[in-house]
Coordinates of C-alpha atoms and ligand atoms in Angstrom, one line a residue:
M17 CA -8.4 -21.6 -25.0
L18 CA -12.2 -22.0 -26.4
R19 CA -13.0 -18.0 -26.5
P20 CA -10.4 -16.6 -27.9
I21 CA -10.1 -19.1 -31.1
I22 CA -14.5 -18.5 -31.3
S23 CA -13.0 -14.8 -31.4
A24 CA -10.4 -15.0 -33.7
M25 CA -13.0 -16.5 -35.8
L26 CA -15.5 -14.2 -35.6
F27 CA -12.8 -11.0 -36.5
F28 CA -12.4 -12.5 -39.6
L29 CA -15.8 -13.4 -40.5
A30 CA -16.9 -9.9 -39.2
G31 CA -15.9 -8.3 -42.3
G32 CA -14.9 -5.0 -40.9
F33 CA -12.0 -6.0 -38.6
A34 CA -11.1 -8.8 -40.8
K35 CA -7.8 -9.2 -40.0
A36 CA -7.1 -12.7 -38.1
Q37 CA -6.2 -12.2 -34.6
I38 CA -4.2 -14.0 -33.2
V39 CA -3.9 -15.3 -29.0
T40 CA -1.8 -18.1 -28.0
S41 CA 0.0 -17.8 -25.3
D42 CA -2.7 -15.0 -23.4
P43 CA -4.2 -16.1 -19.8
S44 CA -7.4 -17.1 -20.3
D45 CA -9.1 -14.5 -17.9
K46 CA -7.0 -12.0 -19.2
M47 CA -9.7 -10.0 -20.4
Q48 CA -12.2 -10.1 -17.3
W49 CA -11.1 -7.0 -15.6
F50 CA -11.4 -5.0 -18.9
E51 CA -15.1 -6.7 -19.0
D52 CA -15.7 -5.9 -16.5
A53 CA -15.0 -2.5 -15.6
K54 CA -17.5 -0.8 -18.3
L55 CA -15.6 3.1 -18.3
G56 CA -12.0 4.3 -18.6
I57 CA -10.7 8.1 -19.2
F58 CA -8.6 8.8 -21.7
I59 CA -6.6 11.8 -21.2
H60 CA -4.9 13.6 -24.7
W61 CA -1.7 15.7 -23.5
G62 CA 1.3 16.7 -25.6
I63 CA 2.8 19.9 -26.5
Y64 CA -0.3 20.5 -28.7
S65 CA -2.2 21.6 -25.6
V66 CA 0.5 24.2 -25.5
D67 CA -2.0 26.9 -28.7
G68 CA -4.9 24.5 -28.1
V69 CA -4.4 22.8 -31.4
D70 CA -5.3 19.4 -33.4
E71 CA -2.8 16.5 -31.7
S72 CA 0.3 16.3 -34.6
W73 CA -2.8 16.2 -37.1
S74 CA -2.5 19.9 -38.0
F75 CA 0.8 19.9 -39.0
H76 CA 0.4 16.7 -40.1
N77 CA -2.7 18.4 -42.7
R78 CA -0.7 21.6 -43.4
K79 CA -2.9 23.4 -40.6
M80 CA 0.1 25.4 -40.0
S81 CA 3.8 24.4 -40.2
Y82 CA 5.8 21.3 -39.3
A83 CA 8.0 24.6 -37.3
D84 CA 5.3 26.6 -35.3
Y85 CA 4.0 23.2 -34.6
M86 CA 7.3 22.0 -32.9
K87 CA 8.1 25.8 -31.0
Q88 CA 5.2 24.4 -28.9
L89 CA 7.8 22.8 -27.0
N90 CA 9.0 26.0 -25.6
G91 CA 5.3 26.6 -23.7
F92 CA 4.6 22.6 -22.0
T93 CA 5.5 23.9 -18.3
A94 CA 2.9 21.0 -16.9
K95 CA 3.6 23.5 -14.3
N96 CA 0.1 22.6 -12.6
Y97 CA 0.4 19.4 -12.6
N98 CA -1.2 17.5 -10.2
P99 CA -1.5 13.5 -11.2
E100 CA -2.6 12.5 -7.6
A101 CA -5.7 15.2 -8.4
W102 CA -6.3 13.8 -11.8
A103 CA -5.9 10.1 -10.7
Q104 CA -8.9 11.0 -8.2
L105 CA -10.6 12.4 -10.5
I106 CA -10.9 9.4 -13.0
K107 CA -11.4 7.5 -9.5
S108 CA -14.7 9.7 -8.8
S109 CA -16.1 9.3 -12.3
G110 CA -16.0 5.6 -11.7
A111 CA -14.1 4.7 -14.3
R112 CA -11.9 1.3 -13.2
Y113 CA -9.0 2.3 -16.3
A114 CA -7.4 5.3 -17.7
V115 CA -5.3 5.7 -21.0
I116 CA -2.5 8.3 -21.6
T117 CA -0.9 9.2 -24.2
T118 CA 2.8 8.4 -23.8
K119 CA 3.7 9.5 -27.3
H120 CA 0.9 11.0 -29.9
H121 CA 1.7 10.8 -34.1
D122 CA 4.0 13.8 -33.0
G123 CA 6.6 11.9 -31.8
I124 CA 6.5 13.8 -28.8
A125 CA 7.5 10.9 -25.5
L126 CA 5.9 11.7 -22.0
W127 CA 8.6 10.0 -20.9
D128 CA 12.0 9.9 -20.6
T129 CA 12.7 8.0 -23.5
K130 CA 17.1 6.9 -24.4
T131 CA 16.2 6.2 -28.1
N132 CA 16.5 9.8 -29.2
N133 CA 15.8 13.5 -27.1
M134 CA 12.1 13.8 -28.7
S135 CA 10.6 14.1 -24.9
T136 CA 8.7 16.2 -22.3
A137 CA 11.8 15.6 -20.6
K138 CA 14.9 16.6 -23.1
L139 CA 12.9 19.2 -24.6
T140 CA 10.5 21.4 -22.5
P141 CA 10.5 23.6 -20.4
A142 CA 8.9 20.6 -17.9
R143 CA 11.9 18.7 -18.6
R144 CA 10.5 15.4 -16.8
D145 CA 9.0 12.6 -17.5
V146 CA 5.1 13.1 -16.6
I147 CA 3.7 9.6 -16.7
T148 CA 5.9 7.9 -14.4
P149 CA 4.1 9.8 -11.1
F150 CA 0.4 9.6 -12.9
F151 CA 1.1 5.4 -13.2
A152 CA 1.9 6.1 -9.5
A153 CA -0.8 7.6 -8.8
L154 CA -3.8 5.4 -10.6
R155 CA -2.4 2.6 -9.2
R156 CA -2.9 3.9 -5.7
E157 CA -6.3 5.0 -6.5
G158 CA -6.8 1.3 -7.4
I159 CA -7.5 2.3 -11.4
K160 CA -5.8 0.3 -14.0
A161 CA -3.1 2.2 -16.1
G162 CA -3.0 2.0 -20.1
A163 CA -0.3 3.5 -22.1
Y164 CA -1.6 5.2 -25.8
F165 CA 1.3 4.7 -28.4
S166 CA 1.4 5.7 -31.9
L167 CA 2.9 3.1 -34.1
L168 CA 3.9 5.7 -36.9
D169 CA 6.0 8.5 -35.8
W170 CA 5.7 12.1 -37.9
S171 CA 9.3 12.8 -36.6
H172 CA 11.3 10.3 -37.1
Q173 CA 13.7 10.2 -40.0
D174 CA 13.5 7.0 -40.3
Y175 CA 9.5 7.2 -41.1
P176 CA 8.4 7.0 -44.2
G177 CA 5.2 9.7 -43.6
F178 CA 5.6 13.0 -42.5
L179 CA 3.2 15.5 -44.0
K180 CA 0.1 14.6 -45.6
D181 CA 0.6 13.4 -49.3
S182 CA 4.2 13.4 -49.0
S183 CA 6.8 10.6 -48.1
R184 CA 10.1 10.7 -46.8
Y185 CA 11.2 7.8 -49.0
Q186 CA 9.2 4.2 -50.7
I187 CA 10.2 0.8 -47.3
K188 CA 10.3 -1.2 -51.2
N189 CA 13.5 1.4 -51.6
D190 CA 15.1 1.1 -48.6
S191 CA 14.5 -1.7 -46.2
A192 CA 17.1 -0.7 -44.2
R193 CA 16.0 2.8 -43.0
W194 CA 12.4 1.3 -43.0
K195 CA 14.8 -1.5 -40.0
R196 CA 15.8 1.2 -38.7
Y197 CA 12.3 2.8 -37.7
L198 CA 11.0 -0.8 -36.4
T199 CA 14.0 -1.1 -33.5
F200 CA 13.4 2.0 -32.9
Y201 CA 9.7 2.1 -32.6
Q202 CA 9.8 -1.4 -31.1
T203 CA 12.6 -0.2 -28.2
Q204 CA 10.5 2.5 -26.8
I205 CA 8.1 -0.4 -26.5
K206 CA 10.4 -2.4 -24.3
E207 CA 11.0 0.5 -22.8
L208 CA 6.8 1.1 -21.6
S209 CA 7.5 -2.4 -21.0
Q210 CA 9.4 -2.3 -18.6
Q211 CA 9.5 0.7 -16.6
F212 CA 5.5 1.6 -16.7
N213 CA 4.1 -2.4 -17.0
P214 CA 0.8 -1.3 -18.2
D215 CA -2.0 -3.0 -18.0
L216 CA -3.6 -2.1 -21.3
F217 CA -1.2 -0.8 -24.5
W218 CA -3.4 1.4 -26.4
F219 CA -2.4 1.8 -30.0
D220 CA -3.0 3.7 -32.8
G221 CA -1.1 4.6 -36.0
D222 CA -1.5 1.1 -37.7
W223 CA -3.3 2.1 -40.6
E224 CA -0.1 3.3 -42.2
H225 CA 1.4 0.1 -43.0
S226 CA 0.5 -3.6 -43.4
A227 CA 1.1 -6.1 -40.4
A228 CA 3.5 -7.3 -41.8
E229 CA 5.8 -4.4 -42.6
W230 CA 5.3 -3.3 -38.4
Q231 CA 5.6 -7.1 -37.3
A232 CA 2.6 -7.0 -35.6
K233 CA 3.2 -10.3 -34.1
K234 CA 6.4 -9.2 -32.8
A235 CA 5.0 -6.7 -31.4
R236 CA 2.3 -8.6 -29.2
E237 CA 4.5 -10.9 -28.2
M238 CA 7.2 -8.8 -27.2
I239 CA 4.7 -7.1 -25.1
L240 CA 3.5 -10.6 -23.3
A241 CA 6.4 -12.4 -22.9
H242 CA 6.9 -9.2 -20.3
N243 CA 3.4 -9.2 -19.2
P244 CA 1.1 -12.2 -20.0
N245 CA -2.1 -10.3 -18.5
A246 CA -1.3 -6.7 -20.7
I247 CA -3.7 -6.1 -22.9
I248 CA -3.6 -4.8 -26.6
N249 CA -6.5 -2.6 -28.2
G250 CA -7.2 -3.2 -32.1
R251 CA -5.3 -1.3 -33.6
L252 CA -2.2 -3.3 -33.2
A253 CA -3.0 -4.7 -37.3
G254 CA -5.0 -7.3 -36.5
Y255 CA -3.0 -8.3 -33.2
G256 CA -5.3 -6.9 -31.0
D257 CA -7.6 -8.2 -28.0
Y258 CA -10.3 -6.2 -28.8
A259 CA -12.4 -3.7 -31.2
T260 CA -12.1 0.2 -31.1
P261 CA -14.6 2.1 -32.7
E262 CA -13.8 5.9 -32.4
Q263 CA -16.1 8.7 -32.1
N264 CA -19.2 7.0 -34.1
F265 CA -21.5 4.9 -31.9
P266 CA -22.6 1.2 -33.3
I267 CA -26.0 1.0 -34.3
T268 CA -25.3 -3.0 -34.3
R269 CA -24.6 -4.7 -31.5
P270 CA -21.2 -5.2 -32.2
T271 CA -20.9 -9.1 -32.6
L272 CA -16.5 -8.6 -31.2
Q273 CA -16.5 -9.1 -28.0
P274 CA -15.1 -7.1 -26.1
W275 CA -15.3 -4.2 -27.5
E276 CA -14.8 0.3 -26.3
L277 CA -16.0 3.0 -27.3
C278 CA -13.4 6.0 -26.9
M279 CA -15.5 9.5 -27.7
T280 CA -14.1 13.1 -27.0
S281 CA -16.1 15.4 -24.5
N282 CA -16.6 18.5 -27.0
N283 CA -15.6 17.6 -30.7
N284 CA -11.4 17.2 -29.7
W285 CA -9.1 15.2 -27.9
G286 CA -6.5 17.5 -26.4
Y287 CA -7.0 20.9 -25.3
H288 CA -8.9 23.5 -27.1
P289 CA -10.5 26.9 -25.6
D290 CA -12.4 27.9 -28.8
D291 CA -14.3 24.2 -28.8
S292 CA -16.7 24.9 -26.8
A293 CA -19.5 22.2 -27.9
Y294 CA -19.9 19.9 -25.3
K295 CA -21.6 16.9 -24.4
T296 CA -23.9 17.5 -21.3
P297 CA -24.0 15.3 -18.6
Y298 CA -27.4 13.4 -20.0
E299 CA -25.6 13.0 -22.9
L300 CA -22.7 11.5 -22.1
I301 CA -24.6 9.3 -19.4
T302 CA -26.9 7.7 -22.1
I303 CA -24.4 6.6 -24.7
F304 CA -22.5 5.4 -21.9
A305 CA -25.9 3.4 -20.9
D306 CA -26.2 2.3 -24.5
V307 CA -22.7 1.2 -24.7
I308 CA -22.5 -1.7 -21.2
S309 CA -26.2 -2.0 -22.7
N310 CA -24.5 -3.7 -26.2
G311 CA -22.1 -4.9 -23.7
G312 CA -19.0 -2.5 -24.6
N313 CA -17.0 -0.7 -22.5
L314 CA -17.1 3.5 -23.3
L315 CA -13.5 5.3 -22.9
F316 CA -13.9 8.9 -22.6
D317 CA -11.9 11.7 -23.5
I318 CA -10.4 14.7 -21.9
G319 CA -7.5 17.0 -22.5
P320 CA -5.9 19.1 -20.3
R321 CA -4.0 22.4 -20.9
E322 CA -0.2 22.3 -20.8
D323 CA 0.5 22.9 -16.9
G324 CA -2.1 19.7 -16.2
W325 CA -4.6 22.0 -15.6
I326 CA -7.8 19.8 -16.8
P327 CA -10.3 22.2 -18.5
T328 CA -13.7 23.5 -16.1
Q329 CA -16.8 21.8 -18.3
Q330 CA -14.3 18.0 -18.6
V331 CA -14.3 18.4 -14.9
H332 CA -17.9 18.8 -14.1
L333 CA -18.9 15.9 -17.0
L334 CA -16.7 13.4 -14.8
N335 CA -17.7 14.6 -11.5
E336 CA -21.7 14.4 -12.9
L337 CA -20.8 11.2 -14.6
G338 CA -19.8 10.0 -11.2
K339 CA -22.4 10.9 -9.1
W340 CA -24.4 9.3 -11.1
T341 CA -22.5 6.0 -11.8
Q342 CA -22.3 5.8 -8.1
K343 CA -25.6 5.5 -7.3
H344 CA -26.3 2.9 -9.8
E345 CA -22.8 0.9 -9.7
S346 CA -24.9 -2.2 -8.9
A347 CA -26.4 -1.7 -13.0
I348 CA -23.3 -1.0 -14.0
F349 CA -20.5 -2.5 -12.9
G350 CA -20.1 -6.5 -12.8
T351 CA -23.3 -6.5 -15.4
K352 CA -22.6 -7.7 -19.2
A353 CA -25.1 -6.4 -22.0
G354 CA -28.5 -6.7 -21.5
L355 CA -31.6 -7.3 -24.0
S356 CA -31.1 -7.5 -27.2
P357 CA -33.8 -5.0 -29.3
G358 CA -37.3 -5.7 -30.0
H359 CA -37.6 -6.3 -26.0
F360 CA -37.0 -3.4 -24.7
Y361 CA -37.5 0.2 -26.0
G362 CA -33.7 1.3 -24.1
P363 CA -30.6 0.2 -22.7
S364 CA -30.6 -2.8 -20.1
T365 CA -27.7 -4.7 -18.1
L366 CA -28.0 -8.2 -17.3
S367 CA -26.0 -9.2 -13.5
K368 CA -23.7 -11.9 -14.4
D369 CA -26.5 -14.4 -13.3
S370 CA -29.2 -13.4 -15.8
N371 CA -31.3 -13.4 -12.6
T372 CA -31.6 -9.7 -12.6
L373 CA -33.0 -7.3 -15.9
F374 CA -31.4 -3.7 -15.2
L375 CA -33.7 -1.1 -17.4
F376 CA -32.3 2.2 -18.1
V377 CA -34.7 5.1 -18.3
P378 CA -34.0 8.4 -19.5
A379 CA -34.0 11.6 -16.9
H380 CA -37.4 12.9 -15.0
N381 CA -39.4 10.3 -18.1
T382 CA -41.9 8.7 -15.4
G383 CA -42.1 5.9 -17.6
K384 CA -45.0 3.8 -19.5
L385 CA -42.5 1.3 -20.2
V386 CA -43.1 -2.8 -21.3
I387 CA -40.8 -5.6 -21.7
K388 CA -41.8 -7.6 -24.5
G389 CA -40.8 -12.1 -24.2
L390 CA -40.3 -12.6 -20.8
Y391 CA -41.1 -16.0 -19.5
N392 CA -40.0 -15.5 -16.0
T393 CA -41.9 -14.2 -13.4
I394 CA -40.7 -11.2 -12.3
K395 CA -40.2 -11.4 -7.8
S396 CA -39.7 -7.5 -7.4
I397 CA -39.2 -4.3 -9.4
S398 CA -37.3 -1.5 -7.1
V399 CA -35.9 1.9 -8.3
I400 CA -32.3 1.8 -7.8
G401 CA -31.1 4.8 -4.9
T402 CA -34.3 4.3 -3.5
D403 CA -36.4 2.3 -2.0
Q404 CA -39.7 2.9 -4.1
L405 CA -41.0 -0.1 -5.9
L406 CA -43.6 -0.6 -9.0
T407 CA -45.8 -2.8 -9.5
H408 CA -46.7 -4.5 -12.9
K409 CA -48.9 -6.5 -14.9
I410 CA -49.1 -8.7 -17.6
V411 CA -50.8 -8.1 -20.7
G412 CA -52.5 -10.3 -23.3
K413 CA -51.4 -13.7 -22.2
I414 CA -53.7 -16.9 -23.2
S415 CA -53.7 -19.2 -21.2
W416 CA -53.3 -21.8 -24.1
S417 CA -50.3 -20.0 -25.4
P418 CA -46.7 -20.7 -24.8
V419 CA -45.7 -17.1 -25.4
P420 CA -45.1 -14.9 -22.9
G421 CA -47.4 -12.0 -22.8
L422 CA -46.2 -8.2 -22.0
V423 CA -45.4 -6.7 -18.6
Y424 CA -45.9 -3.3 -18.5
I425 CA -44.2 -1.8 -15.5
D426 CA -46.2 0.7 -13.7
D427 CA -45.6 4.5 -13.8
I428 CA -42.3 5.7 -11.5
P429 CA -43.6 8.6 -8.9
E430 CA -41.6 11.9 -10.5
K431 CA -40.0 11.6 -7.4
V432 CA -38.2 8.7 -7.9
T433 CA -36.9 9.9 -11.5
D434 CA -33.0 10.7 -11.2
E435 CA -32.4 13.7 -13.0
Y436 CA -30.0 12.0 -16.0
M437 CA -31.1 8.5 -16.2
T438 CA -33.2 6.2 -13.4
V439 CA -32.5 2.7 -13.1
L440 CA -35.4 -0.1 -12.5
E441 CA -33.6 -3.6 -11.4
V442 CA -35.7 -6.2 -11.9
K443 CA -35.8 -9.8 -10.1
L444 CA -36.8 -12.4 -11.8
D445 CA -37.3 -15.6 -10.8
G446 CA -34.3 -17.3 -11.9
A447 CA -31.8 -16.7 -14.7
I448 CA -33.4 -14.8 -17.8
K449 CA -35.4 -16.8 -20.3
L450 CA -37.0 -15.1 -23.2
Y451 CA -39.3 -15.6 -26.0
Q452 CA -38.2 -14.5 -29.9
G453 CA -40.5 -16.0 -31.8
K454 CA -43.1 -13.8 -34.6
G455 CA -45.8 -14.8 -32.1
G456 CA -47.2 -17.5 -34.5
L457 CA -49.5 -20.1 -33.2
T458 CA -47.0 -22.8 -33.5
E459 CA -43.8 -20.8 -33.0
Ligands
H79_530 O1 -5.8 10.5 -30.8 C1 -7.1 10.6 -31.1 C2 -7.2 11.0 -32.8 O2 -5.7 11.8 -33.2 C3 -6.1 9.5 -33.4 N1 -7.4 8.5 -32.5 C4 -7.9 9.0 -31.8 C5 -7.8 8.1 -30.6 C6 -6.9 9.3 -34.9 N2 -7.7 10.8 -35.5 N3 -7.8 9.8 -36.8 N4 -8.1 8.6 -36.8 C7 -7.2 8.6 -35.8 C8 -8.6 7.9 -38.2 C9 -7.7 8.9 -38.9 C10 -8.3 7.7 -40.2 C11 -7.6 8.7 -41.6 FE1 -7.4 7.4 -43.1 C12 -6.4 8.8 -41.9 C13 -8.6 9.0 -42.6 C14 -7.8 9.5 -43.2 C15 -6.0 9.1 -43.0 C16 -7.0 5.8 -42.9 C17 -6.8 6.2 -44.1 C18 -8.5 6.2 -42.3 C19 -8.6 6.7 -44.4 C20 -7.4 6.4 -44.5

């Protein structure tokens, strides 16, 4: 139980996420699968996937009328929806978990909620709950299943917010009305818990109210009462289990672990046929390597069309990512954060026992690599996915000084470099030991 307490303190000290994280009833190892997972696939699917407009924000920001936005209900068919194929695609990317929008800020549930008729099951030609078959398919593939759920619901008559810069009412003026909303959203969470038992709840939209207003502690306790192993992301007004930077890559290693970067495949979360600003497989893979090097997970987003078809570029990205993650499995899964900056110019990871260091080298780069401050003796260096061994030289080791020399790794033959990132496996004589001084005679 020590770790949650320490992380609660860090949460408090870290400023950016300065809401106390109170963890009382969780099994101490419940985060383990998540920390080992490294890669998740995020899915934004909803009625916004009909016209390819911004998910919920398009009406909220008055880019289109609410009436026009809601007309998309008539176009959500899910007619080519193949949850098994989705799960297989996710599996083949190497991802260990997936998170799907069960309800975005627009209030349209993708499951058959009993709380109201605002669902794909009740109001769209699809006429069904699309979550149940997806969770079943994920679980058949051994992939953890996460439910994205927007706390705020701009469609609900008892929710204060609706369009940008307007409000239905103020909580302080009508607490009974807000109470009705709390009962509504908490009932929906109960439905999700009981019907789907998500491994992960991915909340969003907490920024519109305080933890006290949301009754965030109660929401957390409700979820954990049903499943003490459920993981909750860091958007439950301070009552989550991990930090969630969105789109923006952290420059300094987040002090809060675990953490997860969620990122789109182009510039949009949902289906946007006009958005061709796709990341390349190289960009995706180098971003992913950087994330795991810093001890995080990547939650990479795709946005299927209303009928369930996944854009070709997104399938391509997941396939290329999958080839690479499969080849370099040992350097990715079951590893931990690598060297801190200063030791190596690039991403790295460490085996859990710290006896093996993995160095990530961009594309067809043939090396000229240096490791600084390594006390250990290197037993071998090999190129993952090949039987190529590399030699190295220790440079500048002063016999009477305790400071280790520089490790210069000899060139990687071009023919064994990877199209995206080559990974070197550096086997050490024991757990890694690093010199982090300033090079002075006595430091
Ligand atoms: O579902 C996707 C987005 O629709 C949703 N989260 C991802 C996963 C999302 N979009 N934007 N945001 C979350 C953050 C929004 C922040 C803002 Fe604000 C809300 C900017 C302006 C209003 C909060 C309040 C932050 C600044 C002021």
